[in-house]
CSV table of C-alpha atoms and ligand atoms in Angstrom, one decimal:
chain,number,residue,atom,x,y,z
A,1,MET,CA,173.8,104.0,74.9
A,2,LEU,CA,176.0,106.5,76.7
A,3,ILE,CA,176.4,106.1,80.4
A,4,TYR,CA,176.9,109.4,82.3
A,5,LYS,CA,178.6,109.3,85.7
A,6,SER,CA,177.8,111.2,88.9
A,7,GLU,CA,180.4,113.2,90.7
A,8,GLU,CA,180.7,110.3,93.2
A,9,GLU,CA,181.3,107.9,90.4
A,10,ILE,CA,183.9,110.2,88.8
A,11,GLU,CA,185.8,110.2,92.2
A,12,LEU,CA,185.8,106.4,92.2
A,13,LEU,CA,187.1,106.4,88.6
A,14,ARG,CA,189.8,108.9,89.7
A,15,GLU,CA,190.9,106.4,92.4
A,16,SER,CA,191.0,103.5,89.9
A,17,ASN,CA,192.9,105.5,87.4
A,18,PHE,CA,195.3,106.7,90.0
A,19,LEU,CA,196.2,103.1,90.9
A,20,VAL,CA,196.9,102.5,87.2
A,21,SER,CA,199.1,105.5,87.0
A,22,LYS,CA,201.1,104.3,90.1
A,23,THR,CA,201.3,100.8,88.7
A,24,LEU,CA,202.8,102.1,85.4
A,25,ALA,CA,205.4,104.0,87.4
A,26,GLU,CA,206.3,100.8,89.3
A,27,VAL,CA,206.8,99.1,85.9
A,28,ALA,CA,208.8,102.1,84.7
A,29,ARG,CA,211.5,101.4,87.4
A,30,LEU,CA,212.2,98.0,85.8
A,31,ILE,CA,212.3,98.9,82.1
A,32,LYS,CA,215.8,98.2,81.0
A,33,PRO,CA,217.7,95.9,78.6
A,34,GLY,CA,217.4,92.2,79.8
A,35,VAL,CA,214.1,92.4,81.7
A,36,THR,CA,211.3,90.1,80.4
A,37,THR,CA,207.8,91.5,79.7
A,38,LEU,CA,206.5,88.7,81.9
A,39,LYS,CA,208.5,90.1,84.8
A,40,LEU,CA,206.9,93.5,84.3
A,41,ASP,CA,203.5,91.8,84.2
A,42,LYS,CA,204.1,90.0,87.6
A,43,VAL,CA,205.3,93.2,89.3
A,44,ALA,CA,202.2,95.0,88.0
A,45,GLU,CA,199.8,92.3,89.2
A,46,GLU,CA,201.4,92.2,92.7
A,47,PHE,CA,201.3,96.0,93.0
A,48,ILE,CA,197.6,96.2,92.0
A,49,ARG,CA,196.6,93.4,94.4
A,50,ASP,CA,198.7,95.0,97.2
A,51,HIS,CA,196.5,98.1,96.7
A,52,ARG,CA,193.2,96.2,96.9
A,53,GLY,CA,192.6,96.3,93.2
A,54,GLU,CA,192.2,93.6,90.7
A,55,PRO,CA,193.9,93.4,87.3
A,56,GLY,CA,191.3,94.7,84.8
A,57,PHE,CA,192.6,92.9,81.7
A,58,LYS,CA,193.3,89.5,83.1
A,59,GLY,CA,190.4,87.2,81.9
A,60,TYR,CA,188.8,90.1,79.9
A,61,ASN,CA,187.6,88.2,76.8
A,62,GLY,CA,190.1,85.6,77.8
A,63,PHE,CA,193.2,87.9,77.8
A,64,PRO,CA,195.8,86.0,79.9
A,65,ASN,CA,197.7,88.7,81.7
A,66,THR,CA,197.6,91.9,83.7
A,67,LEU,CA,199.5,94.1,81.2
A,68,CYS,CA,199.5,94.4,77.5
A,69,THR,CA,203.1,94.7,76.5
A,70,SER,CA,203.6,95.7,72.9
A,71,VAL,CA,207.2,95.8,71.6
A,72,ASN,CA,208.4,97.8,68.5
A,73,ASP,CA,206.1,96.9,65.6
A,74,GLU,CA,203.4,95.6,68.0
A,75,VAL,CA,200.8,98.3,68.3
A,76,VAL,CA,198.6,97.1,71.2
A,77,HIS,CA,197.4,93.9,72.9
A,78,GLY,CA,200.8,92.2,73.1
A,79,ILE,CA,201.0,89.3,75.5
A,80,PRO,CA,203.7,89.3,78.2
A,81,SER,CA,206.3,86.6,77.5
A,82,SER,CA,209.9,85.5,78.1
A,83,TYR,CA,211.0,88.0,75.6
A,84,ARG,CA,213.9,90.1,77.0
A,85,LEU,CA,213.7,93.8,76.2
A,86,LYS,CA,216.8,95.0,74.4
A,87,GLN,CA,218.6,98.3,74.0
A,88,GLY,CA,216.8,100.4,71.3
A,89,ASP,CA,213.4,98.7,71.7
A,90,ILE,CA,210.3,100.6,72.6
A,91,VAL,CA,207.5,98.9,74.6
A,92,SER,CA,203.9,100.1,75.1
A,93,ILE,CA,202.7,99.1,78.6
A,94,ASP,CA,198.9,99.2,78.8
A,95,CYS,CA,197.4,98.6,82.2
A,96,GLY,CA,193.8,98.2,83.5
A,97,VAL,CA,192.5,97.7,87.0
A,98,ILE,CA,189.2,97.3,88.8
A,99,LEU,CA,188.9,99.1,92.1
A,100,ASN,CA,185.6,99.5,94.0
A,101,GLY,CA,183.8,98.2,90.9
A,102,TYR,CA,185.2,100.8,88.5
A,103,TYR,CA,187.9,100.5,85.9
A,104,GLY,CA,191.1,102.4,85.4
A,105,ASP,CA,192.9,102.2,82.0
A,106,SER,CA,196.1,104.0,80.9
A,107,ALA,CA,199.1,103.3,78.7
A,108,PHE,CA,202.6,104.7,78.1
A,109,THR,CA,205.3,103.7,75.6
A,110,PHE,CA,208.8,103.5,77.0
A,111,PRO,CA,212.2,103.6,75.3
A,112,VAL,CA,214.5,100.8,76.4
A,113,GLY,CA,217.9,102.5,76.8
A,114,THR,CA,218.7,104.8,73.9
A,115,VAL,CA,216.5,104.6,70.8
A,116,GLN,CA,217.0,105.8,67.3
A,117,GLU,CA,216.3,109.5,66.8
A,118,LYS,CA,213.3,109.0,64.5
A,119,ILE,CA,211.8,106.5,67.1
A,120,GLY,CA,212.3,109.1,69.9
A,121,LYS,CA,210.4,111.6,67.7
A,122,LEU,CA,207.6,109.1,67.2
A,123,LEU,CA,207.3,108.7,71.0
A,124,ALA,CA,207.3,112.4,71.6
A,125,CYS,CA,204.8,113.1,68.8
A,126,THR,CA,202.4,110.4,70.0
A,127,ARG,CA,202.4,111.7,73.6
A,128,GLU,CA,201.9,115.3,72.2
A,129,SER,CA,199.0,114.0,70.1
A,130,LEU,CA,197.3,112.6,73.2
A,131,VAL,CA,197.7,116.0,74.9
A,132,LYS,CA,196.2,117.8,71.8
A,133,GLY,CA,193.3,115.4,71.8
A,134,VAL,CA,192.7,115.7,75.6
A,135,GLU,CA,192.6,119.5,75.2
A,136,LYS,CA,189.3,119.1,73.2
A,137,ALA,CA,187.7,116.8,75.8
A,138,VAL,CA,185.5,119.4,77.3
A,139,GLU,CA,181.8,120.0,77.5
A,140,GLY,CA,180.4,121.4,74.3
A,141,LYS,CA,183.1,120.0,72.0
A,142,ARG,CA,182.4,117.1,69.7
A,143,LEU,CA,184.1,113.7,69.4
A,144,GLY,CA,185.4,114.6,66.0
A,145,ASP,CA,187.3,117.5,67.5
A,146,ILE,CA,189.4,115.1,69.6
A,147,GLY,CA,190.2,112.8,66.6
A,148,PHE,CA,190.9,115.8,64.4
A,149,ALA,CA,193.4,117.3,66.9
A,150,ILE,CA,195.2,114.0,67.3
A,151,GLN,CA,195.4,113.2,63.6
A,152,GLN,CA,196.5,116.7,62.7
A,153,HIS,CA,199.4,116.6,65.1
A,154,ALA,CA,200.5,113.0,64.3
A,155,GLU,CA,200.3,113.5,60.5
A,156,SER,CA,202.1,116.9,60.6
A,157,GLY,CA,204.9,115.1,62.3
A,158,GLY,CA,205.1,112.7,59.4
A,159,PHE,CA,203.5,109.8,61.1
A,160,SER,CA,200.3,107.8,60.5
A,161,VAL,CA,197.2,107.1,62.6
A,162,VAL,CA,195.9,103.6,63.2
A,163,ARG,CA,192.2,103.6,62.3
A,164,GLU,CA,190.9,100.2,63.3
A,165,MET,CA,191.7,100.5,67.0
A,166,VAL,CA,190.1,103.3,69.0
A,167,GLY,CA,189.5,104.8,72.5
A,168,HIS,CA,186.3,104.2,74.4
A,169,GLY,CA,184.1,105.1,77.3
A,170,LEU,CA,185.1,103.9,80.8
A,171,GLY,CA,183.1,103.1,83.9
A,172,LYS,CA,181.8,99.9,85.4
A,173,ASN,CA,182.9,98.4,82.1
A,174,LEU,CA,186.3,98.5,80.5
A,175,HIS,CA,184.8,99.4,77.2
A,176,GLU,CA,181.7,101.5,77.0
A,177,PRO,CA,180.3,103.6,74.2
A,178,PRO,CA,181.3,105.9,72.6
A,179,GLU,CA,184.2,104.7,70.4
A,180,VAL,CA,186.8,107.5,70.4
A,181,PRO,CA,188.7,107.4,67.1
A,182,ASN,CA,192.1,109.0,66.7
A,183,TYR,CA,191.1,110.6,63.5
A,184,GLY,CA,188.1,112.7,62.5
A,185,LYS,CA,186.5,115.9,61.3
A,186,ARG,CA,186.1,119.0,63.4
A,187,GLY,CA,182.6,119.6,64.6
A,188,LYS,CA,181.4,116.1,63.8
A,189,GLY,CA,180.3,113.3,66.1
A,190,ILE,CA,178.4,113.3,69.4
A,191,LYS,CA,178.5,116.3,71.6
A,192,LEU,CA,180.6,115.9,74.7
A,193,THR,CA,178.6,116.3,77.9
A,194,ARG,CA,179.5,116.4,81.6
A,195,GLY,CA,179.6,113.0,83.2
A,196,LEU,CA,181.0,111.2,80.2
A,197,VAL,CA,184.3,109.5,81.0
A,198,ILE,CA,186.4,108.4,78.0
A,199,CYS,CA,189.8,106.9,77.3
A,200,ILE,CA,191.8,108.7,74.6
A,201,GLU,CA,194.5,106.5,73.2
A,202,PRO,CA,196.3,107.4,70.0
A,203,MET,CA,198.2,104.6,68.3
A,204,ILE,CA,200.6,106.2,65.9
A,205,ASN,CA,202.9,104.4,63.4
A,206,LEU,CA,206.3,105.4,62.0
A,207,GLY,CA,205.4,104.0,58.6
A,208,LEU,CA,202.1,102.9,57.1
A,209,ARG,CA,198.9,103.0,59.2
A,210,ASN,CA,197.9,99.5,58.3
A,211,ILE,CA,197.8,96.7,60.9
A,212,SER,CA,197.3,93.0,61.2
A,213,GLN,CA,196.5,90.6,64.0
A,214,ASP,CA,198.8,87.7,65.0
A,215,LYS,CA,197.6,84.1,65.1
A,216,ASP,CA,197.5,84.4,69.0
A,217,GLY,CA,194.2,86.2,68.5
A,218,TRP,CA,195.5,89.3,70.4
A,219,THR,CA,198.7,90.9,69.2
A,220,ILE,CA,198.1,93.8,66.8
A,221,ARG,CA,201.2,94.8,64.7
A,222,THR,CA,202.1,97.1,61.8
A,223,ILE,CA,202.1,95.3,58.4
A,224,ASP,CA,205.3,97.1,57.4
A,225,LYS,CA,207.0,95.9,60.7
A,226,LEU,CA,207.9,99.6,61.6
A,227,PRO,CA,207.5,100.7,65.2
A,228,SER,CA,204.3,102.0,66.7
A,229,ALA,CA,203.6,104.1,69.8
A,230,HIS,CA,200.6,104.3,72.1
A,231,PHE,CA,199.7,106.6,75.0
A,232,GLU,CA,196.4,106.6,76.9
A,233,TYR,CA,194.7,108.8,79.4
A,234,ALA,CA,191.2,108.5,81.0
A,235,VAL,CA,189.4,111.9,81.0
A,236,ALA,CA,186.2,113.0,82.6
A,237,ILE,CA,184.2,115.6,80.5
A,238,GLN,CA,183.6,118.7,82.6
A,239,LYS,CA,182.9,122.4,81.9
A,240,GLY,CA,185.8,124.6,80.9
A,241,LYS,CA,188.8,122.2,81.1
A,242,PRO,CA,189.5,118.5,80.8
A,243,ASP,CA,189.6,116.6,84.0
A,244,ILE,CA,192.4,114.0,83.4
A,245,LEU,CA,192.0,111.1,85.7
A,246,SER,CA,195.4,109.6,84.8
A,247,THR,CA,198.8,111.1,85.4
A,248,PHE,CA,202.2,110.4,83.9
A,249,ASP,CA,203.9,112.4,86.6
A,250,TYR,CA,205.1,109.4,88.5
A,251,ILE,CA,206.5,107.8,85.3
A,252,ASP,CA,208.3,111.0,84.4
A,253,GLU,CA,209.9,111.1,87.9
A,254,ILE,CA,211.3,107.7,87.3
A,255,LEU,CA,212.4,108.4,83.8
A,256,ASN,CA,214.1,111.7,84.6
A,257,LYS,CA,216.1,110.2,87.5
B,1,MG,MG1,191.8,101.7,76.7
B,2,MG,MG1,194.5,100.8,77.8
């Protein structure tokens, strides 16, 4: 069953998602060769708690950490570790918080130093795909319009779309209906209605779209071991134009310094 949010609830969700956006920017400051993903996790957890939030992923279905840190061929749900990021890596940082009973959830994939040109293109194309999808997240459109726009952009860039992992509704729960696939057909799926809040999160692969799960029960990676990128925004469905509850502005400020 879909859960529609009041204007007050959307403002609370905006605050939760703002904290996630600020946390991702704190992490962005530290991303360079030599830093461990566990260090990034610690900084994120401290920042969230300093701002009266709680990590949203820690303990969720038993997930051990605050961030999902997914390096190179890891698509999503990577567990922070003593692995030191190195020049040429990419790392998806996915962050969730709970603030005032409502979840925030957003992700960004960072280059570590300079990356190969084709990997840079993968990052740019995945971020653009997210924007293309978000443009369709307005009242009156359908879920399939979002997936279609993402798939169209990613595939025309020569990349492939992960099918098994999808976006989701967001509210008092981290994952609510509906599922939000990153592929689809125009005009198909449920009609988007005001009050729906969804996370749109394309996971786009350089090579084959196929994935597998590690024995740790979490880490999802590409079967051909080629890199994968992931960007995520939370969006409230409104009339006229998408109301994006997340922002990458603070991350861009850090990256463009
Ligand atoms: Mg999500
Ligand atoms: Mg997420």
